[in-house]
Amino acid sequence: MHSNKQTGTIDVWVFRHAQLTIPTLHMREVLSPAERERAEKIRHSDLRLSYLQAKFAFRTILASHLHVPLRDLQMTVSRFGKPLLPAHNVEVSQSHSHDWSAVAVSATGFVGIDIEHWRPLANCPQLACHIMTDQEAMTFEAIPSELTARKFLELWTRKEAVLKCAGLGLRQDPRGLHTGWDEPAVQFGDVRYYLSALPVCGHLVGHLASHAPQKIIMRSLPSQLDAWPKCRAASAPMSSGPMSGSS
């Protein structure tokens, strides 16, 4: 296990679903019945594939990190939707947005992670009313218009990370949690949460929340997630004709 209780580290993986070329049938086999059922209800094929990739990668990362066979990974879900690993002394959190996912694993206590794919938001003022405290809303009103979408998403990921760390997710009204944009730690209920911006770039915004200051270690995807293309290439028959496009 990479997470270290003495040094206080949290392992994080951030990746694009397009990196994964696992056959759909294989991904479905390792998902839980509830996850397979939810996938079937996603009508748009691209969104359904992205959901399968996110859930399969999540399970593969955890199995590799914990050194257990993928099919032996026992995972449950709390009544608020938080993933739990009852057989292992770790806390996990997952987030996905568009074609991106983020996974966090901590051996030092509760953790929450959230990412958002940055994009223009035409209705920021209306959205702000649903997530911001009065103090946050006053600060937000003074932000230049060209920065409002990104600042909105920064605040959203801070709040979502804390609520996931608390095990509540969006069952809790985010207007009841004040995080602001700059505070390294916030109080929610009787617990203090420490916030860190994820070291991501480009069109991603993300934050991680924990019960104590932690060092974030960015990890690469386990080799199991890129083995399929190599296996197919090794087993494909030789051809003297032109190479066809991949399906």
XYZ file of C-alpha atoms in Angstrom, residues 7-225:
219
model
C 4.157 10.694 6.570
C 0.488 11.584 6.098
C 0.068 11.158 2.359
C -2.937 10.783 0.107
C -2.557 9.062 -3.251
C -4.384 10.663 -6.174
C -4.971 9.545 -9.749
C -6.329 11.943 -12.388
C -6.915 10.609 -15.883
C -8.974 10.840 -19.055
C -11.376 8.031 -19.833
C -10.165 8.118 -23.440
C -6.886 6.624 -22.173
C -8.729 3.368 -21.475
C -9.402 0.934 -24.296
C -10.809 -1.948 -22.261
C -13.549 -4.002 -23.981
C -16.996 -2.999 -22.720
C -18.000 -6.564 -21.816
C -14.908 -6.957 -19.639
C -15.622 -3.689 -17.814
C -19.214 -4.715 -17.132
C -18.123 -8.056 -15.650
C -16.347 -6.498 -12.669
C -18.934 -3.850 -11.843
C -21.509 -4.370 -9.122
C -25.096 -5.243 -10.105
C -26.192 -1.746 -9.072
C -23.507 -0.152 -11.258
C -24.464 -2.318 -14.232
C -28.105 -1.416 -13.734
C -27.279 2.271 -13.624
C -25.169 1.966 -16.779
C -28.107 0.395 -18.620
C -30.247 3.410 -17.748
C -27.828 5.857 -19.399
C -29.342 6.302 -22.841
C -26.506 8.166 -24.584
C -23.870 5.634 -25.638
C -20.902 7.979 -25.091
C -22.047 8.825 -21.570
C -22.693 5.164 -20.812
C -19.195 4.207 -21.972
C -17.644 7.020 -19.920
C -19.506 5.819 -16.821
C -18.291 2.231 -17.347
C -14.709 3.417 -17.841
C -14.805 5.542 -14.681
C -16.171 2.740 -12.494
C -13.887 0.069 -13.958
C -10.809 2.278 -13.536
C -11.823 3.083 -9.953
C -11.996 -0.597 -9.047
C -8.768 -1.425 -10.905
C -6.863 1.378 -9.172
C -8.054 0.243 -5.749
C -7.293 -3.427 -6.406
C -3.788 -2.604 -7.637
C -3.149 -0.201 -4.756
C -4.293 -2.737 -2.163
C -2.592 -5.682 -3.895
C -5.755 -7.770 -4.206
C -7.196 -9.461 -7.312
C -9.692 -7.234 -9.066
C -12.526 -9.745 -8.764
C -11.846 -10.141 -5.012
C -12.221 -6.431 -4.253
C -15.135 -6.074 -1.843
C -16.752 -2.655 -1.968
C -19.956 -1.351 -0.422
C -21.692 2.019 -0.579
C -22.998 4.051 2.350
C -26.574 5.295 2.373
C -25.221 8.634 1.149
C -23.358 7.046 -1.772
C -19.846 7.054 -0.279
C -17.722 4.049 -1.422
C -16.467 1.886 1.452
C -13.854 -0.865 1.652
C -14.765 -2.761 4.856
C -11.868 -5.234 4.579
C -9.174 -2.536 4.307
C -8.171 0.303 6.593
C -8.354 2.980 3.904
C -10.719 5.741 2.872
C -11.482 6.400 -0.779
C -13.220 9.011 -2.884
C -13.978 9.355 -6.572
C -15.123 12.120 -8.889
C -15.689 12.349 -12.610
C -16.580 15.183 -14.955
C -17.067 14.795 -18.701
C -14.195 12.549 -19.879
C -12.088 12.926 -16.712
C -11.905 11.057 -13.420
C -10.092 11.561 -10.129
C -9.526 8.958 -7.409
C -8.135 9.531 -3.911
C -6.980 6.879 -1.406
C -6.033 7.709 2.184
C -4.760 5.477 4.998
C -4.751 8.397 7.428
C -8.429 9.285 7.678
C -11.419 10.479 5.717
C -10.922 12.024 2.297
C -13.055 13.742 -0.322
C -12.137 14.654 -3.885
C -13.956 16.584 -6.581
C -13.046 17.733 -10.085
C -14.885 19.748 -12.704
C -14.115 20.210 -16.378
C -13.897 23.948 -16.882
C -16.377 25.350 -19.397
C -18.309 28.593 -19.884
C -21.388 28.867 -17.679
C -24.010 31.300 -18.904
C -26.127 31.120 -15.752
C -23.499 31.606 -13.046
C -25.527 34.170 -11.038
C -28.512 31.815 -10.873
C -26.321 28.831 -9.960
C -24.530 30.868 -7.299
C -27.795 31.373 -5.428
C -28.033 27.608 -4.935
C -24.569 26.923 -3.504
C -23.117 30.082 -1.922
C -23.357 31.554 1.536
C -24.221 35.246 1.727
C -20.564 36.130 2.315
C -19.426 34.043 -0.648
C -22.095 35.586 -2.857
C -20.904 39.098 -1.976
C -17.335 38.187 -2.932
C -18.531 36.500 -6.115
C -20.402 39.605 -7.260
C -17.107 41.539 -7.361
C -15.320 38.972 -9.558
C -14.720 40.100 -13.181
C -17.207 38.476 -15.569
C -14.493 36.651 -17.546
C -13.462 34.802 -14.365
C -16.878 33.935 -12.929
C -17.218 30.466 -14.484
C -13.832 29.266 -13.250
C -14.298 30.821 -9.799
C -17.726 29.229 -9.530
C -16.264 25.797 -10.315
C -13.389 26.332 -7.886
C -15.865 27.028 -5.098
C -18.074 24.133 -6.157
C -15.202 21.622 -6.004
C -14.106 22.937 -2.585
C -17.594 22.431 -1.178
C -18.139 19.078 -2.842
C -14.767 17.788 -1.593
C -15.644 18.708 2.005
C -19.141 17.221 1.776
C -17.717 13.998 0.330
C -15.128 13.866 3.099
C -17.969 14.251 5.596
C -19.730 11.338 3.882
C -22.745 13.444 2.930
C -22.246 14.537 -0.667
C -24.980 16.799 -1.994
C -27.529 15.448 0.473
C -26.355 18.481 2.443
C -27.344 21.948 1.196
C -24.012 23.523 0.109
C -25.288 26.914 1.309
C -24.844 25.567 4.835
C -21.086 25.193 4.297
C -18.797 28.203 3.992
C -15.470 27.456 2.309
C -14.608 30.635 0.419
C -11.828 30.466 -2.152
C -8.657 30.942 -0.119
C -9.127 29.369 3.316
C -6.771 26.381 3.785
C -9.130 24.935 6.426
C -12.851 25.304 7.114
C -15.188 24.326 9.905
C -18.227 22.194 9.152
C -20.259 21.022 12.108
C -17.793 20.090 14.837
C -15.061 19.022 12.410
C -12.239 20.965 10.775
C -11.492 20.125 7.137
C -8.289 20.931 5.308
C -8.492 21.826 1.627
C -5.866 21.460 -1.107
C -6.125 22.443 -4.749
C -5.250 19.519 -6.982
C -2.145 20.086 -9.138
C -4.097 19.833 -12.394
C -3.868 22.103 -15.394
C -5.716 22.985 -18.549
C -9.492 22.640 -18.374
C -9.674 20.891 -15.000
C -10.432 22.360 -11.598
C -10.225 20.186 -8.496
C -9.853 20.069 -4.720
C -9.182 17.500 -2.037
C -10.449 17.622 1.547
C -9.156 15.735 4.592
C -9.307 15.903 8.387
C -5.644 16.883 8.687
C -3.044 18.539 6.444
C -1.801 15.896 4.027
C 0.748 15.620 1.255
C -0.786 14.751 -2.117
C 1.095 12.208 -4.234
C 0.022 12.082 -7.874
C 0.102 8.515 -9.179
C 0.184 6.954 -12.653
C -2.501 4.518 -13.746
C -1.738 0.853 -12.959
C -0.474 -1.220 -15.865
C -3.662 -3.316 -15.918
C -5.483 -0.373 -17.461
